[in-house]
Amino acid sequence: MTRIVAIGEAMVELAPAGDAELYRAGFAGDTLNTAWYLRQLMPATDAIAYFTAIGKDDISARLLAFIRAAGLETGQIAQRDDSTVGLYMISLNNGERSFSYWRGQSAARRMLEDDTALRAALQGADLAYLSGITLAILPQDARGRLFDVLRDFRQAGGKVAFDPNLRPRLWPDPKTMTDTVMQAAGLSDIALPSYEDEAGWFHDTTPAATAQRYREAGAAVVVVKNGPKQVIAVTPNRSFAVKPSQVANVVDTTAAGDSFNAGFLASYLQHGDLETASIAGADLATAVIQQFGALVTLDQFTQHRISGRPL
Ligand code: AMP
């Protein structure tokens, strides 16, 4: 049995619901999106846990119920009296989406005030999954605690997968972002960067340069996503490139990278083949961007095709 723990922030999402002033509340967040897809792709006997902190108010209870209903383990999610969950709102302007965030006081920022709960969550786990957003929302001392926990987890045989998911708006300055991300890369076994973000902040001139930088930082497996262009995957023994299928009608690219990561990890953890896993990641992202919203429910045939999950 495989056990995966995704660590991060789940938020309330307010999305336009037709009328200009009408919004629908949902839940999403980069690491939650990946956990959601992993749950659909991994065999039912495997466990996928989500680790975060939330409040004790009604919306926090609804978020917790949502995460549970998705089949994710929630046993180590702390519920705090002093804060609630973050919120973001999607605005549509002539078909273009823009986002506003209210997350400054979110409980998730405090999920590592002490490390007891995370250590308990990772007990016996095979893979910890986190992103640059997980790091960005934490105060510096909490980031240090997270790195210590990950170091011990790897020492005990666990693997770490990391999507740098660069969001400069969340960081105090670009240097803190790039330094912290590369520190995390040094604690990662699998790095899943997106070339366009990386090129802007690390000045990589090619996706291969991005892969090389993460390999040199210590990640054994690096998969560089690049929108509709080819994905490159590099390990100590081999490298491989796959071109995502062309999508004529891209409806909504939200969660393209998050779903890619889930498709890749689900396949790689089960079959250990870089090529099959890269194709699985691209396949899932292709399906997701042809529908609205971050979280798309997959039918069992798609689950089977992408990750080999038993029908
Ligand atoms: P990104 O994070 O934008 O590089 O996208 C992650 C993954 O989503 C890519 O590696 C592709 O597999 C998929 N993807 C994103 N945009 C497109 C697109 N326009 N057409 C096909 N696949 C895409």
Tab-separated table of C-alpha atoms and ligand atoms in Angstrom:
chain	number	residue	atom	x	y	z
A	1	MET	CA	0.000	0.000	0.000
A	2	THR	CA	1.303	3.443	-0.964
A	3	ARG	CA	0.704	6.465	1.221
A	4	ILE	CA	1.036	10.020	-0.116
A	5	VAL	CA	0.775	13.220	1.906
A	6	ALA	CA	0.145	16.514	0.087
A	7	ILE	CA	1.048	19.600	2.120
A	8	GLY	CA	-0.365	23.046	1.388
A	9	GLU	CA	-3.227	25.485	1.443
A	10	ALA	CA	-6.806	24.747	0.383
A	11	MET	CA	-8.925	27.820	-0.312
A	12	VAL	CA	-12.464	28.882	-0.961
A	13	GLU	CA	-12.927	29.699	-4.634
A	14	LEU	CA	-15.559	32.184	-5.792
A	15	ALA	CA	-16.170	31.646	-9.505
A	16	PRO	CA	-18.527	33.612	-11.794
A	17	ALA	CA	-21.855	31.793	-12.018
A	18	GLY	CA	-23.436	33.376	-15.058
A	19	ASP	CA	-24.804	36.715	-13.897
A	20	ALA	CA	-22.302	39.543	-13.457
A	21	GLU	CA	-22.796	39.688	-9.688
A	22	LEU	CA	-23.461	35.999	-9.050
A	23	TYR	CA	-20.654	33.767	-7.757
A	24	ARG	CA	-20.462	30.094	-6.858
A	25	ALA	CA	-18.346	28.989	-3.886
A	26	GLY	CA	-16.084	25.989	-4.366
A	27	PHE	CA	-12.749	24.813	-3.011
A	28	ALA	CA	-9.327	24.495	-4.639
A	29	GLY	CA	-5.629	25.172	-4.153
A	30	ASP	CA	-2.634	23.863	-6.089
A	31	THR	CA	-1.631	21.008	-3.760
A	32	LEU	CA	-5.271	20.127	-3.087
A	33	ASN	CA	-5.854	19.897	-6.842
A	34	THR	CA	-2.970	17.451	-7.193
A	35	ALA	CA	-4.175	15.401	-4.202
A	36	TRP	CA	-7.684	15.343	-5.672
A	37	TYR	CA	-6.403	13.892	-8.969
A	38	LEU	CA	-4.024	11.487	-7.230
A	39	ARG	CA	-7.002	10.132	-5.299
A	40	GLN	CA	-8.792	9.402	-8.557
A	41	LEU	CA	-5.751	7.797	-10.171
A	42	MET	CA	-4.202	5.694	-7.400
A	43	PRO	CA	-5.743	2.335	-6.460
A	44	ALA	CA	-8.417	2.598	-3.763
A	45	THR	CA	-6.188	0.600	-1.398
A	46	ASP	CA	-3.592	3.400	-1.398
A	47	ALA	CA	-3.961	6.366	0.946
A	48	ILE	CA	-3.764	10.032	-0.047
A	49	ALA	CA	-3.748	12.482	2.860
A	50	TYR	CA	-4.031	16.257	2.789
A	51	PHE	CA	-2.117	18.265	5.360
A	52	THR	CA	-3.039	21.864	6.127
A	53	ALA	CA	-4.652	23.964	8.854
A	54	ILE	CA	-8.133	25.474	8.774
A	55	GLY	CA	-10.425	27.377	11.142
A	56	LYS	CA	-13.334	26.220	13.275
A	57	ASP	CA	-16.002	28.237	11.485
A	58	ASP	CA	-18.676	26.941	9.175
A	59	ILE	CA	-16.775	27.482	5.917
A	60	SER	CA	-13.778	25.608	7.363
A	61	ALA	CA	-16.095	22.724	8.300
A	62	ARG	CA	-17.444	22.707	4.747
A	63	LEU	CA	-13.924	22.649	3.320
A	64	LEU	CA	-13.027	19.755	5.609
A	65	ALA	CA	-16.143	17.868	4.506
A	66	PHE	CA	-15.231	18.543	0.871
A	67	ILE	CA	-11.705	17.154	1.309
A	68	ARG	CA	-13.108	14.084	3.078
A	69	ALA	CA	-15.750	13.546	0.414
A	70	ALA	CA	-12.960	13.515	-2.179
A	71	GLY	CA	-11.603	10.440	-0.376
A	72	LEU	CA	-8.590	12.191	1.099
A	73	GLU	CA	-7.402	11.506	4.648
A	74	THR	CA	-7.815	14.528	6.897
A	75	GLY	CA	-6.695	13.129	10.259
A	76	GLN	CA	-3.842	15.589	10.789
A	77	ILE	CA	-5.597	18.770	9.640
A	78	ALA	CA	-5.525	21.188	12.575
A	79	GLN	CA	-8.592	23.337	13.293
A	80	ARG	CA	-7.662	26.635	14.874
A	81	ASP	CA	-9.830	29.069	16.835
A	82	ASP	CA	-7.960	32.154	15.744
A	83	SER	CA	-8.193	32.048	11.941
A	84	THR	CA	-10.149	30.770	8.961
A	85	VAL	CA	-9.457	29.621	5.411
A	86	GLY	CA	-8.160	31.847	2.591
A	87	LEU	CA	-10.336	32.932	-0.296
A	88	TYR	CA	-9.837	33.795	-3.954
A	89	MET	CA	-12.197	35.199	-6.499
A	90	ILE	CA	-12.110	34.713	-10.249
A	91	SER	CA	-13.101	37.688	-12.401
A	92	LEU	CA	-13.978	37.285	-16.054
A	93	ASN	CA	-13.343	40.160	-18.415
A	94	ASN	CA	-14.036	39.378	-22.089
A	95	GLY	CA	-13.170	35.736	-21.442
A	96	GLU	CA	-9.889	36.605	-19.678
A	97	ARG	CA	-9.641	35.355	-16.111
A	98	SER	CA	-7.979	37.316	-13.350
A	99	PHE	CA	-7.658	36.410	-9.683
A	100	SER	CA	-7.945	38.331	-6.414
A	101	TYR	CA	-6.749	36.711	-3.191
A	102	TRP	CA	-7.560	37.102	0.496
A	103	ARG	CA	-5.193	34.766	2.285
A	104	GLY	CA	-3.082	36.989	4.551
A	105	GLN	CA	-4.671	35.651	7.739
A	106	SER	CA	-5.357	32.108	6.585
A	107	ALA	CA	-4.957	29.268	9.078
A	108	ALA	CA	-2.725	27.385	6.612
A	109	ARG	CA	0.013	29.942	7.232
A	110	ARG	CA	0.150	28.591	10.770
A	111	MET	CA	0.164	24.886	9.951
A	112	LEU	CA	3.789	24.552	11.031
A	113	GLU	CA	3.878	26.566	14.242
A	114	ASP	CA	5.003	23.247	15.577
A	115	ASP	CA	5.890	20.176	13.581
A	116	THR	CA	4.144	17.454	15.600
A	117	ALA	CA	1.135	17.089	13.301
A	118	LEU	CA	3.196	16.956	10.103
A	119	ARG	CA	5.562	14.381	11.575
A	120	ALA	CA	2.532	12.278	12.526
A	121	ALA	CA	1.028	12.682	9.043
A	122	LEU	CA	4.258	11.536	7.387
A	123	GLN	CA	4.663	8.514	9.644
A	124	GLY	CA	4.856	5.523	7.297
A	125	ALA	CA	4.261	7.653	4.189
A	126	ASP	CA	6.048	6.933	0.910
A	127	LEU	CA	5.770	10.350	-0.726
A	128	ALA	CA	5.409	13.940	0.508
A	129	TYR	CA	4.168	16.418	-2.099
A	130	LEU	CA	4.481	20.189	-1.767
A	131	SER	CA	4.786	23.298	-3.900
A	132	GLY	CA	6.381	26.708	-3.911
A	133	ILE	CA	3.038	28.056	-2.720
A	134	THR	CA	3.258	25.818	0.360
A	135	LEU	CA	6.607	27.476	1.093
A	136	ALA	CA	5.535	31.009	0.159
A	137	ILE	CA	2.644	31.186	2.607
A	138	LEU	CA	4.732	30.043	5.607
A	139	PRO	CA	6.705	32.382	7.844
A	140	GLN	CA	10.447	31.792	7.608
A	141	ASP	CA	10.776	29.852	10.883
A	142	ALA	CA	7.956	27.526	9.818
A	143	ARG	CA	9.710	26.912	6.484
A	144	GLY	CA	12.779	25.885	8.445
A	145	ARG	CA	10.669	23.433	10.448
A	146	LEU	CA	9.181	22.050	7.246
A	147	PHE	CA	12.647	21.521	5.755
A	148	ASP	CA	13.799	19.747	8.932
A	149	VAL	CA	10.784	17.432	8.801
A	150	LEU	CA	11.396	16.667	5.103
A	151	ARG	CA	15.085	15.976	5.778
A	152	ASP	CA	14.154	13.453	8.487
A	153	PHE	CA	11.430	11.967	6.297
A	154	ARG	CA	13.929	11.328	3.489
A	155	GLN	CA	16.453	9.929	5.933
A	156	ALA	CA	13.791	7.423	6.961
A	157	GLY	CA	13.340	6.401	3.305
A	158	GLY	CA	10.510	8.708	2.212
A	159	LYS	CA	10.532	10.526	-1.129
A	160	VAL	CA	9.681	14.182	-1.729
A	161	ALA	CA	8.020	15.596	-4.859
A	162	PHE	CA	8.046	19.358	-5.385
A	163	ASP	CA	6.443	21.752	-7.872
A	164	PRO	CA	8.172	25.161	-7.550
A	165	ASN	CA	4.958	26.867	-8.772
A	166	LEU	CA	6.583	30.308	-8.693
A	167	ARG	CA	4.179	33.035	-7.506
A	168	PRO	CA	6.245	36.188	-6.934
A	169	ARG	CA	3.235	38.022	-5.472
A	170	LEU	CA	3.292	35.670	-2.488
A	171	TRP	CA	6.951	36.258	-1.667
A	172	PRO	CA	8.565	39.261	0.051
A	173	ASP	CA	11.065	39.603	-2.836
A	174	PRO	CA	12.278	37.569	-5.843
A	175	LYS	CA	15.557	36.537	-4.205
A	176	THR	CA	13.809	34.998	-1.196
A	177	MET	CA	11.603	33.105	-3.649
A	178	THR	CA	14.407	31.763	-5.827
A	179	ASP	CA	16.697	30.949	-2.857
A	180	THR	CA	13.947	29.125	-0.957
A	181	VAL	CA	12.783	27.224	-4.016
A	182	MET	CA	16.308	25.975	-4.698
A	183	GLN	CA	16.671	25.003	-1.047
A	184	ALA	CA	13.523	22.902	-1.433
A	185	ALA	CA	14.890	21.463	-4.677
A	186	GLY	CA	17.843	20.204	-2.648
A	187	LEU	CA	15.418	18.244	-0.464
A	188	SER	CA	13.423	16.848	-3.377
A	189	ASP	CA	13.600	13.543	-5.198
A	190	ILE	CA	11.220	14.623	-7.948
A	191	ALA	CA	11.000	18.242	-9.189
A	192	LEU	CA	8.144	19.321	-11.466
A	193	PRO	CA	8.829	22.894	-12.654
A	194	SER	CA	7.090	24.812	-15.477
A	195	TYR	CA	9.552	26.317	-17.941
A	196	GLU	CA	7.793	29.614	-18.558
A	197	ASP	CA	7.803	30.545	-14.843
A	198	GLU	CA	11.353	29.320	-14.364
A	199	ALA	CA	12.790	31.139	-17.379
A	200	GLY	CA	11.431	34.430	-16.078
A	201	TRP	CA	12.930	34.165	-12.596
A	202	PHE	CA	15.999	31.980	-13.039
A	203	HIS	CA	16.905	33.185	-16.555
A	204	ASP	CA	17.100	29.657	-17.960
A	205	THR	CA	17.460	29.842	-21.736
A	206	THR	CA	16.064	26.358	-22.477
A	207	PRO	CA	13.893	23.757	-20.663
A	208	ALA	CA	17.016	21.566	-20.612
A	209	ALA	CA	18.765	24.289	-18.593
A	210	THR	CA	15.877	24.266	-16.115
A	211	ALA	CA	16.154	20.489	-15.794
A	212	GLN	CA	19.917	20.728	-15.322
A	213	ARG	CA	19.561	23.338	-12.547
A	214	TYR	CA	17.160	21.140	-10.565
A	215	ARG	CA	19.320	18.055	-11.174
A	216	GLU	CA	22.359	19.920	-9.875
A	217	ALA	CA	20.394	21.039	-6.814
A	218	GLY	CA	19.844	17.361	-6.008
A	219	ALA	CA	16.537	16.216	-7.526
A	220	ALA	CA	17.051	12.789	-9.104
A	221	VAL	CA	14.018	13.087	-11.378
A	222	VAL	CA	13.135	16.399	-13.040
A	223	VAL	CA	10.139	16.899	-15.303
A	224	VAL	CA	9.905	20.285	-17.027
A	225	LYS	CA	6.436	21.270	-18.254
A	226	ASN	CA	6.092	23.838	-20.996
A	227	GLY	CA	2.435	24.556	-21.814
A	228	PRO	CA	1.573	23.036	-25.213
A	229	LYS	CA	5.257	22.453	-26.001
A	230	GLN	CA	7.153	19.273	-25.252
A	231	VAL	CA	7.676	18.081	-21.698
A	232	ILE	CA	11.189	16.945	-20.882
A	233	ALA	CA	11.942	14.397	-18.182
A	234	VAL	CA	15.470	13.769	-16.932
A	235	THR	CA	16.908	11.194	-14.526
A	236	PRO	CA	20.517	10.165	-13.829
A	237	ASN	CA	20.203	7.379	-16.423
A	238	ARG	CA	18.027	8.771	-19.140
A	239	SER	CA	16.104	11.663	-20.538
A	240	PHE	CA	12.930	11.719	-22.501
A	241	ALA	CA	10.710	14.267	-24.264
A	242	VAL	CA	7.004	14.022	-24.927
A	243	LYS	CA	4.815	16.407	-26.885
A	244	PRO	CA	1.358	16.954	-25.283
A	245	SER	CA	-1.527	16.245	-27.672
A	246	GLN	CA	-2.702	19.333	-29.441
A	247	VAL	CA	-5.850	20.777	-27.914
A	248	ALA	CA	-7.970	22.695	-30.414
A	249	ASN	CA	-10.292	24.183	-27.839
A	250	VAL	CA	-8.549	25.103	-24.584
A	251	VAL	CA	-11.403	26.000	-22.233
A	252	ASP	CA	-9.598	26.727	-18.939
A	253	THR	CA	-5.942	26.067	-18.129
A	254	THR	CA	-6.502	26.261	-14.363
A	255	ALA	CA	-4.797	23.284	-12.695
A	256	ALA	CA	-2.995	22.190	-15.890
A	257	GLY	CA	0.284	21.875	-14.005
A	258	ASP	CA	-1.318	20.452	-10.846
A	259	SER	CA	-3.124	17.744	-12.792
A	260	PHE	CA	-0.012	16.994	-14.857
A	261	ASN	CA	1.848	16.372	-11.598
A	262	ALA	CA	-0.841	13.984	-10.366
A	263	GLY	CA	-0.893	12.034	-13.645
A	264	PHE	CA	2.890	11.807	-13.648
A	265	LEU	CA	3.220	10.785	-9.988
A	266	ALA	CA	0.369	8.254	-10.046
A	267	SER	CA	1.910	6.489	-13.020
A	268	TYR	CA	5.524	6.813	-11.856
A	269	LEU	CA	4.780	5.501	-8.364
A	270	GLN	CA	2.937	2.502	-9.735
A	271	HIS	CA	5.030	1.579	-12.760
A	272	GLY	CA	8.336	3.450	-12.322
A	273	ASP	CA	8.591	4.273	-16.025
A	274	LEU	CA	9.581	7.844	-16.872
A	275	GLU	CA	8.173	7.772	-20.389
A	276	THR	CA	4.795	6.285	-19.479
A	277	ALA	CA	4.514	8.669	-16.526
A	278	SER	CA	5.305	11.771	-18.616
A	279	ILE	CA	2.645	10.752	-21.129
A	280	ALA	CA	0.189	10.110	-18.271
A	281	GLY	CA	0.812	13.600	-16.873
A	282	ALA	CA	0.287	15.266	-20.248
A	283	ASP	CA	-2.786	13.104	-20.926
A	284	LEU	CA	-4.470	14.170	-17.723
A	285	ALA	CA	-3.616	17.856	-18.200
A	286	THR	CA	-5.057	17.654	-21.717
A	287	ALA	CA	-8.333	16.324	-20.344
A	288	VAL	CA	-8.470	18.952	-17.578
A	289	ILE	CA	-7.886	22.011	-19.763
A	290	GLN	CA	-10.817	21.079	-21.987
A	291	GLN	CA	-13.238	21.675	-19.126
A	292	PHE	CA	-14.021	24.586	-16.814
A	293	GLY	CA	-12.660	24.579	-13.286
A	294	ALA	CA	-9.655	23.126	-11.489
A	295	LEU	CA	-11.295	19.898	-10.364
A	296	VAL	CA	-12.687	17.620	-13.028
A	297	THR	CA	-14.194	14.267	-12.115
A	298	LEU	CA	-12.657	11.549	-14.283
A	299	ASP	CA	-14.592	8.515	-15.433
A	300	GLN	CA	-13.142	5.119	-14.568
A	301	PHE	CA	-11.904	4.484	-18.111
A	302	THR	CA	-9.886	7.709	-18.085
A	303	GLN	CA	-8.522	6.771	-14.648
A	304	HIS	CA	-7.519	3.376	-16.020
A	305	ARG	CA	-5.990	4.791	-19.212
A	306	ILE	CA	-3.892	7.382	-17.416
A	307	SER	CA	-2.567	5.494	-14.419
A	308	GLY	CA	-3.551	1.863	-14.905
A	309	ARG	CA	-5.921	2.087	-11.943
A	310	PRO	CA	-7.947	-1.161	-11.979
A	311	LEU	CA	-11.350	-0.863	-13.634
B	1	AMP	P1	2.169	24.466	-17.817
B	1	AMP	O1	2.250	24.419	-16.319
B	1	AMP	O2	1.454	25.653	-18.378
B	1	AMP	O3	3.496	24.236	-18.459
B	1	AMP	O4	1.225	23.257	-18.237
B	1	AMP	C1	1.300	21.995	-17.633
B	1	AMP	C2	0.916	20.929	-18.617
B	1	AMP	O5	-0.414	21.142	-19.081
B	1	AMP	C3	1.766	20.890	-19.863
B	1	AMP	O6	2.933	20.124	-19.687
B	1	AMP	C4	0.830	20.238	-20.853
B	1	AMP	O7	0.833	18.830	-20.690
B	1	AMP	C5	-0.523	20.766	-20.433
B	1	AMP	N1	-0.890	21.960	-21.220
B	1	AMP	C6	-0.900	23.254	-20.806
B	1	AMP	N2	-1.324	24.082	-21.784
B	1	AMP	C7	-1.593	23.297	-22.854
B	1	AMP	C8	-2.076	23.516	-24.185
B	1	AMP	N3	-2.370	24.738	-24.635
B	1	AMP	N4	-2.226	22.454	-24.994
B	1	AMP	C9	-1.929	21.196	-24.575
B	1	AMP	N5	-1.487	20.914	-23.329
B	1	AMP	C10	-1.304	21.930	-22.485
